[in-house]
mmCIF file of C-alpha atoms and ligand atoms in Angstrom:
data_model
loop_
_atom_site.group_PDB
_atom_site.id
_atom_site.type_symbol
_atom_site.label_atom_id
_atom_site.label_comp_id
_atom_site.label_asym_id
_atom_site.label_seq_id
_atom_site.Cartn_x
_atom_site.Cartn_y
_atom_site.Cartn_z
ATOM 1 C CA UNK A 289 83.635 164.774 76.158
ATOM 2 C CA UNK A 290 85.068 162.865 78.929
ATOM 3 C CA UNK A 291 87.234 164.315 81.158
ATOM 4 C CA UNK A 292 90.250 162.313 82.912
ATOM 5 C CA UNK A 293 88.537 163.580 86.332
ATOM 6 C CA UNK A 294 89.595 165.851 88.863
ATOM 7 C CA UNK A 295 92.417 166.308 91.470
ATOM 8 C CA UNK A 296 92.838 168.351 94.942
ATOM 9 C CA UNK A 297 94.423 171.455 93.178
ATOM 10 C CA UNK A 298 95.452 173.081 95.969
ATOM 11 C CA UNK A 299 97.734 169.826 97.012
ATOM 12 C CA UNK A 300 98.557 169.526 93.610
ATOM 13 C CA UNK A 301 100.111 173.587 93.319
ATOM 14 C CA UNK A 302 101.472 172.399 96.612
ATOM 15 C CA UNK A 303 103.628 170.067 95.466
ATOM 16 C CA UNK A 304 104.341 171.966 92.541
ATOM 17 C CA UNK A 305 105.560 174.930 94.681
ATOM 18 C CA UNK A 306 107.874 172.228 97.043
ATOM 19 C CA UNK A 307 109.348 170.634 93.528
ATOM 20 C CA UNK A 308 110.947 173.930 93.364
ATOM 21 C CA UNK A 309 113.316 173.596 96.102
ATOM 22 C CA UNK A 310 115.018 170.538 94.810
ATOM 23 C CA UNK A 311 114.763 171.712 91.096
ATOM 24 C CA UNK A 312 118.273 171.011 89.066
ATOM 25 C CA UNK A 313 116.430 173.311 86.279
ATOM 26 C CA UNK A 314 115.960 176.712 87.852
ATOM 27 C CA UNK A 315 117.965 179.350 87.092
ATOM 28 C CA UNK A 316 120.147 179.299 90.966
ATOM 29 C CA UNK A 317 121.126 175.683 90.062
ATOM 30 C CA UNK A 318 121.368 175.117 86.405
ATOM 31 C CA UNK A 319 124.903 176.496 85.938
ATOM 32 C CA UNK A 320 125.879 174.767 89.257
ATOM 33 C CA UNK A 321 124.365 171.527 89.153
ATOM 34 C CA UNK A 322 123.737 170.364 85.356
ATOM 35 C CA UNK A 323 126.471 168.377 83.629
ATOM 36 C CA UNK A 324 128.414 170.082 80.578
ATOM 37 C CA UNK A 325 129.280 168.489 77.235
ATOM 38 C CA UNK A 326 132.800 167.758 76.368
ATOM 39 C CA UNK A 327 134.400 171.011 74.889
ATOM 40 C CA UNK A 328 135.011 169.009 71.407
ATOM 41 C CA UNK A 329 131.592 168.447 71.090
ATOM 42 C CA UNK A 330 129.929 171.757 72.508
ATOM 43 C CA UNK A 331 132.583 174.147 73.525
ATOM 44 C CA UNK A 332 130.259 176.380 75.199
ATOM 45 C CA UNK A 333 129.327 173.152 77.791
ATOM 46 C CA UNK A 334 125.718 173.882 77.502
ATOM 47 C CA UNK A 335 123.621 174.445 74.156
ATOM 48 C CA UNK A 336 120.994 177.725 74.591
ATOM 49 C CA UNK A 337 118.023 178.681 71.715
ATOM 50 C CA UNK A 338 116.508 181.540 73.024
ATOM 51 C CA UNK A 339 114.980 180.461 76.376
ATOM 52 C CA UNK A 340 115.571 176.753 75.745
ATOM 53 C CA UNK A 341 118.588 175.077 76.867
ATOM 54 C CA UNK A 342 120.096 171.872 76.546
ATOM 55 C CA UNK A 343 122.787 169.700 78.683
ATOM 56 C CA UNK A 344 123.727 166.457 79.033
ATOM 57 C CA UNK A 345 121.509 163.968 81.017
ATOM 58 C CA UNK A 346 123.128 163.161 84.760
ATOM 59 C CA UNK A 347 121.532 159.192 84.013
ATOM 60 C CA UNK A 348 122.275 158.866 80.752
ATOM 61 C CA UNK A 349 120.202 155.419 79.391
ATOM 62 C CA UNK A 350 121.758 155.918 75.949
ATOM 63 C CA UNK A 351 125.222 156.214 74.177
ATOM 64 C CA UNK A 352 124.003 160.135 74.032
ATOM 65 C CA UNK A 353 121.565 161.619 76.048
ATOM 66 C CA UNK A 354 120.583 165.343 76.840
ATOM 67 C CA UNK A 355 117.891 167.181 78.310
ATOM 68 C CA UNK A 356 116.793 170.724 76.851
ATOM 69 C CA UNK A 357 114.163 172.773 79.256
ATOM 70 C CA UNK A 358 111.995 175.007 77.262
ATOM 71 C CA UNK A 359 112.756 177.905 79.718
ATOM 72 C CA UNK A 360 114.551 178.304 83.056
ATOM 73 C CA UNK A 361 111.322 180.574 84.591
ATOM 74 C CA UNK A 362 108.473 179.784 85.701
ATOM 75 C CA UNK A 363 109.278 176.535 87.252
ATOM 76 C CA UNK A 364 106.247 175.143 85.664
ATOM 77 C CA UNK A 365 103.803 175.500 83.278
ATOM 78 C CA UNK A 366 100.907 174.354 82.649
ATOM 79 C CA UNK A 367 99.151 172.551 79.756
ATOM 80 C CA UNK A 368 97.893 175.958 79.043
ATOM 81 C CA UNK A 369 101.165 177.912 79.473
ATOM 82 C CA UNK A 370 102.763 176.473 76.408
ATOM 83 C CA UNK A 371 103.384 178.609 73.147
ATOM 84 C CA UNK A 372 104.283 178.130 70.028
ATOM 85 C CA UNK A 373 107.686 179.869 70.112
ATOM 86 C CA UNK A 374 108.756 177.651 73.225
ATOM 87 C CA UNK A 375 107.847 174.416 71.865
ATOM 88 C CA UNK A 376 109.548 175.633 68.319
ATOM 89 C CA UNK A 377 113.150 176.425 70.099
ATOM 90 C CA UNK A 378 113.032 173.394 72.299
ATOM 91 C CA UNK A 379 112.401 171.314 70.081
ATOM 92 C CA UNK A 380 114.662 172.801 67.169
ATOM 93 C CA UNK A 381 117.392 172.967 70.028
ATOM 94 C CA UNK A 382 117.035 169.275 70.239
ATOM 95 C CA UNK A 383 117.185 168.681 66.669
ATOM 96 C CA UNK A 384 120.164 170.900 66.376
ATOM 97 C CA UNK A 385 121.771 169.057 68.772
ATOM 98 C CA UNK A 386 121.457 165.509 67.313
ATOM 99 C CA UNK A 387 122.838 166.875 63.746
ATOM 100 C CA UNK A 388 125.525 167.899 66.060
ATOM 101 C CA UNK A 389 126.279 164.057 67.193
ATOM 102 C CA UNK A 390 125.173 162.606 63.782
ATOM 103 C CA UNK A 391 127.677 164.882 62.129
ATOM 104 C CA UNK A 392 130.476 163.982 64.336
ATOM 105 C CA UNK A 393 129.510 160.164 64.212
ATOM 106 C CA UNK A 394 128.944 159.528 60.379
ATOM 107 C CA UNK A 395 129.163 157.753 58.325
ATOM 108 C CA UNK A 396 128.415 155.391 61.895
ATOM 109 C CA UNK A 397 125.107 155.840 61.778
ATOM 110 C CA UNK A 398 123.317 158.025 64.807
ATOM 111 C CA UNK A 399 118.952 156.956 65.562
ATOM 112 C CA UNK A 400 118.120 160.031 67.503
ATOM 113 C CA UNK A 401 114.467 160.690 68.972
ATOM 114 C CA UNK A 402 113.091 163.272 70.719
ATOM 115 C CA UNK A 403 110.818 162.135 73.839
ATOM 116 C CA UNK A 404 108.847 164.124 76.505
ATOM 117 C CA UNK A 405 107.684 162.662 80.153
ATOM 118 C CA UNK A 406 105.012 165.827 81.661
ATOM 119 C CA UNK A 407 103.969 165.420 85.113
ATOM 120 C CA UNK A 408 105.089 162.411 87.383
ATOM 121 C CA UNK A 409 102.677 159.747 86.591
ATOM 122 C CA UNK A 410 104.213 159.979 82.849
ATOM 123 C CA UNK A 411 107.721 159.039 84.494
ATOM 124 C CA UNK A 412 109.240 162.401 84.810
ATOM 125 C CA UNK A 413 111.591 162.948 88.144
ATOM 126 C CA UNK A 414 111.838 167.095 87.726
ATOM 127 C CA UNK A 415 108.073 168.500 87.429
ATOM 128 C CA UNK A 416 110.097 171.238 84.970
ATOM 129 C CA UNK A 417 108.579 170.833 82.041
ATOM 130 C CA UNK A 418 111.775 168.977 79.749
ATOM 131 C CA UNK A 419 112.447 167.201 76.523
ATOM 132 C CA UNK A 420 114.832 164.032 76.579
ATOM 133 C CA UNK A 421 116.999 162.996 73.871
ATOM 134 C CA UNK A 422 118.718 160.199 72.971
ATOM 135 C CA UNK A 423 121.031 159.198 70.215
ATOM 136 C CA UNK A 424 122.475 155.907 70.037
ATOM 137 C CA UNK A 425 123.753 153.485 67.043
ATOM 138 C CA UNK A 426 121.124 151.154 67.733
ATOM 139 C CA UNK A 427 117.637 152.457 67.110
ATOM 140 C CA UNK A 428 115.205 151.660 69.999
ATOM 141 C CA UNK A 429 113.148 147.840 69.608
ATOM 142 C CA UNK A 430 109.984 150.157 68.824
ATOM 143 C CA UNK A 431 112.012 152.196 65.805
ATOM 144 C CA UNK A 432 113.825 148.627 64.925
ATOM 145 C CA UNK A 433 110.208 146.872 64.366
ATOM 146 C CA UNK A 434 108.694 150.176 62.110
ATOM 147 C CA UNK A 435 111.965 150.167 59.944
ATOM 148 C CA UNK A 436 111.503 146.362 59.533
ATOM 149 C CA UNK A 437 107.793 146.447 58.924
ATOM 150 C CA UNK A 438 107.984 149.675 56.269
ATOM 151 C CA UNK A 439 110.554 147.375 54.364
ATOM 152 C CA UNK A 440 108.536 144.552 54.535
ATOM 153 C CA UNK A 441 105.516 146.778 53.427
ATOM 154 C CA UNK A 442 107.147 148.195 50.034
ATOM 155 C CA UNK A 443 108.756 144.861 49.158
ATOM 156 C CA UNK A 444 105.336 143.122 49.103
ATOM 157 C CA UNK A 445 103.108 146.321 47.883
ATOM 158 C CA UNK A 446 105.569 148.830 45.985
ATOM 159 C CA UNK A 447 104.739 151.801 48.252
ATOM 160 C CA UNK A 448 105.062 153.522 51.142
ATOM 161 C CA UNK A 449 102.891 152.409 54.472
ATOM 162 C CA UNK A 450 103.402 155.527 55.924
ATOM 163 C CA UNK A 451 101.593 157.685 52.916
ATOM 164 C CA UNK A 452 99.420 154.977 52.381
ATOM 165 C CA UNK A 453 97.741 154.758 56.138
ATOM 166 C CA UNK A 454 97.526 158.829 55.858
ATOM 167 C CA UNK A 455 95.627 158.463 52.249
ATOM 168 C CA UNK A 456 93.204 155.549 53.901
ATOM 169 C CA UNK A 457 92.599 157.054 57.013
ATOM 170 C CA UNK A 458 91.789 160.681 55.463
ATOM 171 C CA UNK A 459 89.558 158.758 52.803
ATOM 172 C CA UNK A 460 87.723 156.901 56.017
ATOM 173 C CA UNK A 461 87.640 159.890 57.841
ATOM 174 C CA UNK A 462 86.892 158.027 61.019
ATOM 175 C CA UNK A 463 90.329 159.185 62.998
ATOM 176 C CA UNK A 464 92.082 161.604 60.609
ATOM 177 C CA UNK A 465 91.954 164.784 62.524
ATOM 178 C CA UNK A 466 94.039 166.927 59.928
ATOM 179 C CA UNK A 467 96.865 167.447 57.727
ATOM 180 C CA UNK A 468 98.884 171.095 57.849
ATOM 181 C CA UNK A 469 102.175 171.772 56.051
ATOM 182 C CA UNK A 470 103.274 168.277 55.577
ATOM 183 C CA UNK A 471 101.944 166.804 59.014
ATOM 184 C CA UNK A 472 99.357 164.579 59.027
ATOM 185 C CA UNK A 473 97.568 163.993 62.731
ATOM 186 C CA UNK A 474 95.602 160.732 63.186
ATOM 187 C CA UNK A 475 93.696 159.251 66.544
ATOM 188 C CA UNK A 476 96.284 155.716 66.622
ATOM 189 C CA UNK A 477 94.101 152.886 65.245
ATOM 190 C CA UNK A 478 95.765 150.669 67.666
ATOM 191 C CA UNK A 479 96.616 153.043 70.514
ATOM 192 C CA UNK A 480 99.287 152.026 73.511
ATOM 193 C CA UNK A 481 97.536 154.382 75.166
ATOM 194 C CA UNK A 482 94.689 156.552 76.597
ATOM 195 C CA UNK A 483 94.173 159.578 73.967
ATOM 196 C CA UNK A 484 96.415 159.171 71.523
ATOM 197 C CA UNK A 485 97.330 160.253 68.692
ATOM 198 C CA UNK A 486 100.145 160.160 66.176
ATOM 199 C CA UNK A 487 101.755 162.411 63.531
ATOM 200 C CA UNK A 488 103.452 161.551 60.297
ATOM 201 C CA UNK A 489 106.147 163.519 58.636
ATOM 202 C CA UNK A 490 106.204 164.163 54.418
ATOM 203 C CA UNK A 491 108.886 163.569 53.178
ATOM 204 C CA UNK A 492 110.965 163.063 56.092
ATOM 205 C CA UNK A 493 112.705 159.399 57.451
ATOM 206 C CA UNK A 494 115.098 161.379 60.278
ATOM 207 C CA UNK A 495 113.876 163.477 62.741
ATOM 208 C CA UNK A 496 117.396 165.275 62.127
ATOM 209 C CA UNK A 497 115.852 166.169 58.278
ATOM 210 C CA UNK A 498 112.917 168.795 60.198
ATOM 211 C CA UNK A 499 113.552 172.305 59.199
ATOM 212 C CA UNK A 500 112.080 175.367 59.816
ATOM 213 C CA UNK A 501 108.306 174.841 58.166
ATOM 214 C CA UNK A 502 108.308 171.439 59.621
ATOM 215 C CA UNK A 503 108.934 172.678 63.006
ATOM 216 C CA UNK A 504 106.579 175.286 63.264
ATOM 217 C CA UNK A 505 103.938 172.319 61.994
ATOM 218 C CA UNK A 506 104.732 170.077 64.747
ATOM 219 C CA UNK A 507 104.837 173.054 67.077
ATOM 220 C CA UNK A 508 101.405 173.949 65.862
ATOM 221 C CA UNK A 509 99.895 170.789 65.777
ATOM 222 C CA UNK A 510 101.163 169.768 69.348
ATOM 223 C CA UNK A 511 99.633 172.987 70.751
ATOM 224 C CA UNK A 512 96.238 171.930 69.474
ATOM 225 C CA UNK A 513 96.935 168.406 71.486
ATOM 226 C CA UNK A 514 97.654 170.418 74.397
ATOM 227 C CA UNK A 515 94.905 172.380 74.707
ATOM 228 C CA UNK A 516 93.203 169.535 74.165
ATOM 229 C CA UNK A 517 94.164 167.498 76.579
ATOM 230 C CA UNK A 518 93.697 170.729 79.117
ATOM 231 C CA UNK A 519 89.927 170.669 78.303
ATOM 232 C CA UNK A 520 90.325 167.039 78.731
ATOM 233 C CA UNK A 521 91.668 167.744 82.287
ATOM 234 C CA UNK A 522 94.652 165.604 81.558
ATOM 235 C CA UNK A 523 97.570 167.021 83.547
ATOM 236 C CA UNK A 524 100.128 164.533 82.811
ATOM 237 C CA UNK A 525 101.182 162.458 78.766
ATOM 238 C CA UNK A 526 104.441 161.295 77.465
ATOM 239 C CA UNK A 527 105.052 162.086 73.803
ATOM 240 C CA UNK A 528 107.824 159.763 71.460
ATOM 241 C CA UNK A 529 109.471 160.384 67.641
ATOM 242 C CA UNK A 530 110.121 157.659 65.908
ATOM 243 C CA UNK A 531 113.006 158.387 63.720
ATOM 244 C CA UNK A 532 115.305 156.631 60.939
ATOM 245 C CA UNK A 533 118.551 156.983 61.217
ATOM 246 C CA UNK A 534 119.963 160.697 60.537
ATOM 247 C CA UNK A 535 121.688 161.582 57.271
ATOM 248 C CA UNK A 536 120.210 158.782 55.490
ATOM 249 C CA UNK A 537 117.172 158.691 53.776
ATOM 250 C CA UNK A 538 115.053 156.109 53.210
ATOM 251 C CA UNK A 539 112.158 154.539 50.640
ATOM 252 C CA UNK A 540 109.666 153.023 52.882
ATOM 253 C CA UNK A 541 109.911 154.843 56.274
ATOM 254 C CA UNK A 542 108.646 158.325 57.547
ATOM 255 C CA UNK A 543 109.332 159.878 60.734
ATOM 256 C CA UNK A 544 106.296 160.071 62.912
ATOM 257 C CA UNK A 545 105.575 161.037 66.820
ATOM 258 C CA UNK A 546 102.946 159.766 68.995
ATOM 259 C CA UNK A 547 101.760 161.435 72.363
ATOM 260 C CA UNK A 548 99.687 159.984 74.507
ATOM 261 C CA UNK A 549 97.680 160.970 78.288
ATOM 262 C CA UNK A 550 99.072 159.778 81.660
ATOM 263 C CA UNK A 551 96.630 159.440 84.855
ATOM 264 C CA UNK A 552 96.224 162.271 87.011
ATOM 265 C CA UNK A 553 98.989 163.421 89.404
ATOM 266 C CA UNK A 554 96.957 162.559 92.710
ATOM 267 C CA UNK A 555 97.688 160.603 95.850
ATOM 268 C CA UNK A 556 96.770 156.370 95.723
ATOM 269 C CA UNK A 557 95.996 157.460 91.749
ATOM 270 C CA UNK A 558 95.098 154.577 89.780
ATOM 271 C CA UNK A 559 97.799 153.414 87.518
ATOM 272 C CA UNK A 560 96.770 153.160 83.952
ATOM 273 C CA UNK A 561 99.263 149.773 83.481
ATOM 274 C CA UNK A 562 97.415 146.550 84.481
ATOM 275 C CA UNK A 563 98.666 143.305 83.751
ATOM 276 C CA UNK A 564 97.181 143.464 80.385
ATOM 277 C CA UNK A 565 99.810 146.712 79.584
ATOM 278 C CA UNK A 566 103.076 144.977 81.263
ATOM 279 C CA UNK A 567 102.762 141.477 81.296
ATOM 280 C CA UNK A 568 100.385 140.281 78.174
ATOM 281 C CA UNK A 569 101.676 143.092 75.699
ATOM 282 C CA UNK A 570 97.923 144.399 75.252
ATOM 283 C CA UNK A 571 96.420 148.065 76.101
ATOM 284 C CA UNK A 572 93.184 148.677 77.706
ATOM 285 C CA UNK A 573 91.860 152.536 76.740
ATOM 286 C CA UNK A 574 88.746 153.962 78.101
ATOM 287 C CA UNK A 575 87.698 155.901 74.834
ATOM 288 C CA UNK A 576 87.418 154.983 71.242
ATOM 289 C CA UNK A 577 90.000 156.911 68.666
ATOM 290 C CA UNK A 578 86.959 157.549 65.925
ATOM 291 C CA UNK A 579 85.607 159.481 68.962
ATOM 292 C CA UNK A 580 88.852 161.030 70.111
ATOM 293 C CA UNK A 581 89.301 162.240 66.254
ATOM 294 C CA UNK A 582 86.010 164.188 66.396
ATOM 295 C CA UNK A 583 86.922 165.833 69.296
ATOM 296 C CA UNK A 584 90.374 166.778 68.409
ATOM 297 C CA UNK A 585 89.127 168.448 64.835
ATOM 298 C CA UNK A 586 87.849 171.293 66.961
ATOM 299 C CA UNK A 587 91.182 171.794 68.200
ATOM 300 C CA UNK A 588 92.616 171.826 64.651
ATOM 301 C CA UNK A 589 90.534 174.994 63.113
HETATM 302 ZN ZN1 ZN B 741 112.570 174.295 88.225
#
């Protein structure tokens, strides 16, 4: 297995325990320094699921955009620290709150995704762990090139890519990992990314269709990656859905999520974006996905 190498940990808790001070997300400043929603939209200001809570995002880079913290203490956790009851009622908290927009919207329609920067080199300003999500009534170019593609796919074959890529890939075996209560986890033949791996939704186009069984799948299946990426050493990965549009559903498109590992959180780190990743639209990754697969299985038992 290779590991994504090592960093000075006790610089890194260091700078862990000095994030703190300047934290929006701990309990002293939440109330006082997070924005609330309009009271016709959330009359409370702030949404709460158990220890998760959600508020509007102070830089908003979509028509909507809110940020849910999975709890207000500790501070941080690590990779390690995660369970599946907190990743369950952030991430239902999120989904609960783009049915919320998508109900007061429609029939305009409302692409919501759910997206997670960990750790600083993944582009996250507040070390507290957080989900961001966006809604907006133009999906993302990503979402807008999937949609077009699926289309494209079930004119020309008569079925669904999405089903279709899980049935070939399980029958190669080479990068399935494993499919649980309507999830099916794959190693990304084409990665944009080191380690990573994507997950495809049954039966689902919008992220704002997941219920309860769904959840506790994703929640499930994430936790594997987690731990997975701890043994891995990785201390820092952004995650993405990729969602139709919500209360519509559609033929040729399922919802699916892809989470991939950041470099380390170290001083002069090396960035894992060349010119290859920004410039010439091509990703370099340093290990294969049939070999990422194997390893993840273990995870998956
Ligand atoms: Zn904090």
């Amino acid at each position: 297995m290779r590991r994504a190498g090592s960093i000075n940990e006790e610089s890194f808790w260091e700078a862990v325990e000095a994030s703190k001070k300047s934290c929006y997300f701990c309990p002293e400043s939440l109330e006082r320094l997070t924005p609330m929603f309009p009271k016709d939209l959330v009359p409370e200001g702030r949404m709460r699921l158990n220890s998760a809570r959600l508020f509007p995002n102070l830089y908003p880079f979509a028509e909507h955009h809110a940020v849910a913290i999975f709890t207000e203490t500790p501070h941080f956790l690590e990779l390690g620290d995660f369970t599946p009851s907190l990743l369950e009622d952030c991430f239902a908290l999120a989904i609960d709150y783009l049915r919320l927009v998508a109900s007061k919207q429609y029939p305009r329609l409302i692409y919501g995704s759910i997206n997670w920067n960990y750790g600083l080199p993944a582009g996250a300003s507040m070390l507290h762990p957080h989900l961001q999500i966006i809604a907006d009534a133009v999906p993302t170019k990503q979402v807008s090139v999937l949609m077009k593609m699926s289309e494209e796919y079930y004119e020309r074959v008569g079925s669904n890519y999405w089903l279709d890529l899980i049935e070939v890939e399980r029958e190669l075996g080479e990068r399935f990992v494993a499919e649980k209560d309507g999830i099916a986890w794959l190693a990304s033949f084409a990665p944009q990314g080191n380690r990573e791996f994507m997950a495809i939704v049954r039966g689902r186009s919008s992220i704002t269709d997941m219920d309860k069984g769904c959840l506790k799948a994703l929640s499930e299946g994430l936790l594997a990656i987690l731990k997975f990426y701890q043994a891995q050493g990785v201390k820092s990965f952004n995650l993405a859905s990729f969602s139709g549009p919500a209360l519509e559903g559609s033929r040729s498109f399922l919802l699916s999520f892809k989470i991939l590992s950041r470099p380390l959180p170290q001083p002069f780190y090396v960035s894992d974006a060349g010119f290859m990743e920004r410039l010439q639209g091509e990703t370099i990754v340093d290990t294969k996905p049939e070999d990422l697969a194997k390893e993840l299985k273990a995870f998956f038992q």
